[in-house]
Short mmCIF file of C-alpha atoms in Angstrom, two decimals:
data_model
loop_
_atom_site.label_atom_id
_atom_site.label_comp_id
_atom_site.label_asym_id
_atom_site.label_seq_id
_atom_site.Cartn_x
_atom_site.Cartn_y
_atom_site.Cartn_z
CA UNK A 8 152.63 -34.31 115.02
CA UNK A 9 151.48 -37.69 116.02
CA UNK A 10 151.74 -39.94 112.96
CA UNK A 11 149.73 -42.69 114.50
CA UNK A 12 146.65 -41.92 116.65
CA UNK A 13 145.61 -44.41 119.14
CA UNK A 14 142.49 -44.72 121.15
CA UNK A 15 141.24 -45.21 123.90
CA UNK A 16 143.89 -43.97 126.33
CA UNK A 17 142.64 -46.50 128.94
CA UNK A 18 140.28 -49.40 128.82
CA UNK A 19 138.75 -51.57 131.68
CA UNK A 20 137.28 -54.94 130.45
CA UNK A 21 135.74 -57.81 132.48
CA UNK A 22 137.43 -61.24 132.31
CA UNK A 23 136.25 -63.01 129.32
CA UNK A 24 135.31 -59.83 127.42
CA UNK A 25 136.63 -58.41 124.28
CA UNK A 26 139.18 -55.68 124.35
CA UNK A 27 139.38 -53.40 121.36
CA UNK A 28 142.13 -50.77 120.66
CA UNK A 29 142.06 -48.55 117.65
CA UNK A 30 144.63 -46.77 115.58
CA UNK A 31 144.65 -44.44 112.61
CA UNK A 32 147.21 -43.16 110.29
CA UNK A 33 147.72 -40.65 107.41
CA UNK A 34 150.92 -41.69 105.63
CA UNK A 35 150.15 -44.27 103.00
CA UNK A 36 153.82 -45.04 102.63
CA UNK A 37 153.65 -47.09 106.01
CA UNK A 38 154.42 -50.75 105.06
CA UNK A 39 154.23 -52.58 108.42
CA UNK A 40 151.92 -52.27 111.44
CA UNK A 41 152.88 -54.06 114.62
CA UNK A 42 151.42 -53.94 118.15
CA UNK A 43 153.56 -54.06 121.12
CA UNK A 44 152.54 -55.12 124.70
CA UNK A 45 154.45 -53.51 127.61
CA UNK A 46 154.17 -54.68 131.31
CA UNK A 47 155.25 -52.34 134.09
CA UNK A 48 158.93 -52.21 134.53
CA UNK A 49 159.66 -53.93 131.17
CA UNK A 50 160.22 -52.75 127.73
CA UNK A 51 157.58 -53.34 124.96
CA UNK A 52 157.42 -56.65 123.25
CA UNK A 53 156.12 -57.42 119.95
CA UNK A 54 152.61 -58.98 120.11
CA UNK A 55 151.50 -59.32 116.56
CA UNK A 56 151.90 -57.46 113.31
CA UNK A 57 150.33 -57.00 109.93
CA UNK A 58 151.07 -55.73 106.41
CA UNK A 59 148.82 -53.52 104.40
CA UNK A 60 147.95 -56.08 101.89
CA UNK A 61 146.28 -58.21 104.50
CA UNK A 62 142.81 -57.26 106.02
CA UNK A 63 143.12 -59.55 109.08
CA UNK A 64 145.71 -61.51 111.14
CA UNK A 65 144.89 -63.70 113.98
CA UNK A 66 147.29 -65.25 116.48
CA UNK A 67 145.58 -67.04 119.40
CA UNK A 68 143.34 -64.67 121.15
CA UNK A 69 144.79 -61.77 119.40
CA UNK A 70 143.60 -60.42 116.10
CA UNK A 71 144.53 -57.31 113.98
CA UNK A 72 141.88 -55.93 111.59
CA UNK A 73 143.21 -53.69 108.95
CA UNK A 74 141.15 -51.24 106.88
CA UNK A 75 143.49 -49.69 104.18
CA UNK A 76 140.96 -47.49 102.64
CA UNK A 77 140.13 -45.99 105.98
CA UNK A 78 143.74 -45.96 107.15
CA UNK A 79 142.82 -47.60 110.35
CA UNK A 80 143.72 -50.79 112.11
CA UNK A 81 142.63 -52.23 115.53
CA UNK A 82 143.63 -54.82 117.86
CA UNK A 83 141.08 -57.20 119.34
CA UNK A 84 141.78 -59.39 122.45
CA UNK A 85 139.24 -62.09 122.69
CA UNK A 86 138.43 -63.75 126.09
CA UNK A 87 140.51 -61.07 127.80
CA UNK A 88 142.37 -62.42 130.97
CA UNK A 89 143.83 -60.45 133.88
CA UNK A 90 147.28 -61.39 132.63
CA UNK A 91 146.54 -59.27 129.58
CA UNK A 92 146.45 -56.20 131.69
CA UNK A 93 149.31 -54.07 130.28
CA UNK A 94 149.91 -51.13 128.07
CA UNK A 95 149.44 -51.66 124.37
CA UNK A 96 151.14 -49.55 121.62
CA UNK A 97 150.27 -49.67 117.93
CA UNK A 98 152.96 -48.59 115.48
CA UNK A 99 153.57 -47.99 111.81
CA UNK A 100 156.79 -48.25 109.89
CA UNK A 101 158.35 -46.31 107.06
CA UNK A 102 162.01 -46.12 107.40
CA UNK A 103 161.52 -45.71 111.07
CA UNK A 104 158.81 -46.74 113.50
CA UNK A 105 156.03 -44.39 114.62
CA UNK A 106 154.28 -45.41 117.75
CA UNK A 107 150.81 -44.44 119.10
CA UNK A 108 150.46 -42.89 122.48
CA UNK A 109 149.47 -46.20 124.16
CA UNK A 110 146.38 -47.83 125.82
CA UNK A 111 146.46 -48.98 129.35
CA UNK A 112 144.24 -52.13 129.55
CA UNK A 113 142.89 -53.40 132.85
CA UNK A 114 141.11 -56.69 132.90
CA UNK A 115 138.93 -57.20 135.92
CA UNK A 116 138.74 -60.79 137.36
CA UNK B 29 170.76 -65.48 124.62
CA UNK B 30 170.84 -62.48 126.72
CA UNK B 31 168.34 -59.79 125.89
CA UNK B 32 168.97 -56.11 125.34
CA UNK B 33 170.73 -54.62 128.49
CA UNK B 34 170.38 -51.01 129.51
CA UNK B 35 172.32 -49.34 132.24
CA UNK B 36 171.76 -47.68 134.54
CA UNK B 37 168.21 -48.68 135.41
CA UNK B 38 167.53 -45.27 137.24
CA UNK B 39 169.12 -41.94 137.14
CA UNK B 40 168.37 -38.75 138.93
CA UNK B 41 170.01 -35.47 137.54
CA UNK B 42 169.58 -31.74 137.87
CA UNK B 43 168.83 -29.26 135.25
CA UNK B 44 171.87 -28.24 133.20
CA UNK B 45 173.77 -31.50 133.71
CA UNK B 46 174.61 -33.98 131.06
CA UNK B 47 173.86 -37.68 131.18
CA UNK B 48 175.09 -40.79 129.27
CA UNK B 49 173.04 -43.94 128.91
CA UNK B 50 174.23 -47.28 127.70
CA UNK B 51 172.67 -50.04 125.69
CA UNK B 52 174.00 -53.49 124.94
CA UNK B 53 172.09 -55.14 122.11
CA UNK B 54 171.37 -58.84 121.70
CA UNK B 55 174.40 -60.79 120.52
CA UNK B 56 174.53 -60.55 116.69
CA UNK B 57 172.26 -57.53 116.39
CA UNK B 58 173.76 -54.70 114.58
CA UNK B 59 170.95 -52.23 114.75
CA UNK B 60 170.28 -50.21 117.74
CA UNK B 61 167.62 -47.57 118.11
CA UNK B 62 166.55 -45.24 120.94
CA UNK B 63 163.17 -44.12 122.09
CA UNK B 64 161.90 -41.66 124.65
CA UNK B 65 158.74 -42.78 126.48
CA UNK B 66 156.56 -40.29 128.34
CA UNK B 67 153.00 -40.71 129.66
CA UNK B 68 150.56 -39.36 127.03
CA UNK B 69 153.25 -39.22 124.25
CA UNK B 70 153.97 -42.90 123.73
CA UNK B 71 157.22 -43.70 122.22
CA UNK B 72 159.14 -41.15 120.31
CA UNK B 73 161.93 -42.13 118.10
CA UNK B 74 165.32 -40.58 118.82
CA UNK B 75 167.87 -42.20 116.39
CA UNK B 76 168.93 -45.40 114.96
CA UNK B 77 172.43 -46.78 114.50
CA UNK B 78 173.69 -49.52 112.28
CA UNK B 79 177.35 -50.51 111.92
CA UNK B 80 178.49 -47.40 113.80
CA UNK B 81 176.53 -45.17 111.43
CA UNK B 82 173.52 -43.04 112.31
CA UNK B 83 170.75 -44.24 109.84
CA UNK B 84 167.76 -42.19 111.07
CA UNK B 85 167.10 -39.32 113.27
CA UNK B 86 163.92 -38.28 114.93
CA UNK B 87 162.72 -34.75 115.79
CA UNK B 88 164.77 -34.04 118.87
CA UNK B 89 167.06 -31.06 119.66
CA UNK B 90 170.70 -31.40 119.09
CA UNK B 91 171.13 -31.74 122.85
CA UNK B 92 170.29 -35.46 122.12
CA UNK B 93 173.20 -37.46 120.59
CA UNK B 94 174.22 -40.89 120.29
CA UNK B 95 176.96 -43.25 119.03
CA UNK B 96 177.65 -46.98 118.38
CA UNK B 97 180.71 -48.79 118.82
CA UNK B 98 182.14 -51.53 116.75
CA UNK B 99 180.89 -54.25 119.09
CA UNK B 100 177.37 -52.68 118.46
CA UNK B 101 176.97 -51.30 121.97
CA UNK B 102 175.47 -47.83 121.84
CA UNK B 103 175.34 -44.85 124.12
CA UNK B 104 172.95 -41.94 124.16
CA UNK B 105 173.97 -38.63 125.63
CA UNK B 106 171.86 -35.69 126.60
CA UNK B 107 173.40 -32.37 127.32
CA UNK B 108 172.08 -29.34 129.32
CA UNK B 109 169.31 -31.38 130.82
CA UNK B 110 165.82 -29.83 131.03
CA UNK B 111 162.93 -30.74 133.35
CA UNK B 112 161.02 -32.01 130.20
CA UNK B 113 163.76 -34.59 129.56
CA UNK B 114 162.45 -36.63 132.39
CA UNK B 115 161.20 -39.80 130.77
CA UNK B 116 161.94 -43.54 130.26
CA UNK B 117 164.50 -44.09 127.67
CA UNK B 118 164.16 -47.29 125.67
CA UNK B 119 166.82 -48.96 123.60
CA UNK B 120 165.78 -51.52 120.98
CA UNK B 121 167.96 -53.89 118.72
CA UNK B 122 167.50 -55.97 115.74
CA UNK B 123 169.61 -58.05 113.57
CA UNK B 124 169.74 -55.68 110.52
CA UNK B 125 167.88 -52.42 109.82
CA UNK B 126 165.79 -54.34 107.38
CA UNK B 127 164.45 -56.70 110.10
CA UNK B 128 161.06 -55.34 111.40
CA UNK B 129 161.04 -56.83 114.98
CA UNK B 130 162.32 -54.67 117.56
CA UNK B 131 163.73 -56.14 120.81
CA UNK B 132 163.48 -53.65 123.61
CA UNK B 133 165.44 -53.34 126.79
CA UNK B 134 163.67 -52.47 130.12
CA UNK B 135 164.92 -48.80 129.79
CA UNK B 136 166.55 -46.25 131.84
CA UNK B 137 164.25 -44.02 133.95
CA UNK B 138 165.68 -40.47 133.87
CA UNK B 139 164.51 -37.96 136.40
CA UNK B 140 165.49 -34.36 136.00
CA UNK B 141 165.04 -32.16 139.01
#
């Protein structure tokens, strides 16, 4: 069964808008929550990550919000740009990595 | 420093055949893990090797196997291929199993006809 549930499957945002991707998990043993970005023809690359003892982490235009009690975390992309168009995967780690099903983001100029 | 290298980039096989995929990790990385990526399923963990020993294994049938050599290069083998094995197979390396950042290769796209 899917250990990490990700939504939406696809997302279209206007340039300058905010992109929000959500993930939920059940296993409270997860201790690390990364987001990976994948461009066509390339492997995923680490974008940003958070640990469960932190509620928010920001790196440039990218922010992770983490809600431990709700077992949910989300990626916010501020001022979305066409170059952000890619597939985004959330993940959670406990011994091994469990990935979400991915969100295809398209940013329209 | 060269990134993770996967060969071949594309493969076409027929049902029942077997296939071997290769992964060369970043120099100095001793942990190599393999993932299957399919549309709608995301990345599914296959197995991880560290210092030639399998550390973890995902929920895949025994037709999927792997190994790691003393130079940390890894191979993945799939026997008796099925149509459902068509996928992008990704290899990721990291310095140690305790490091949390995965460095992915560009993958091998396997098509089973």
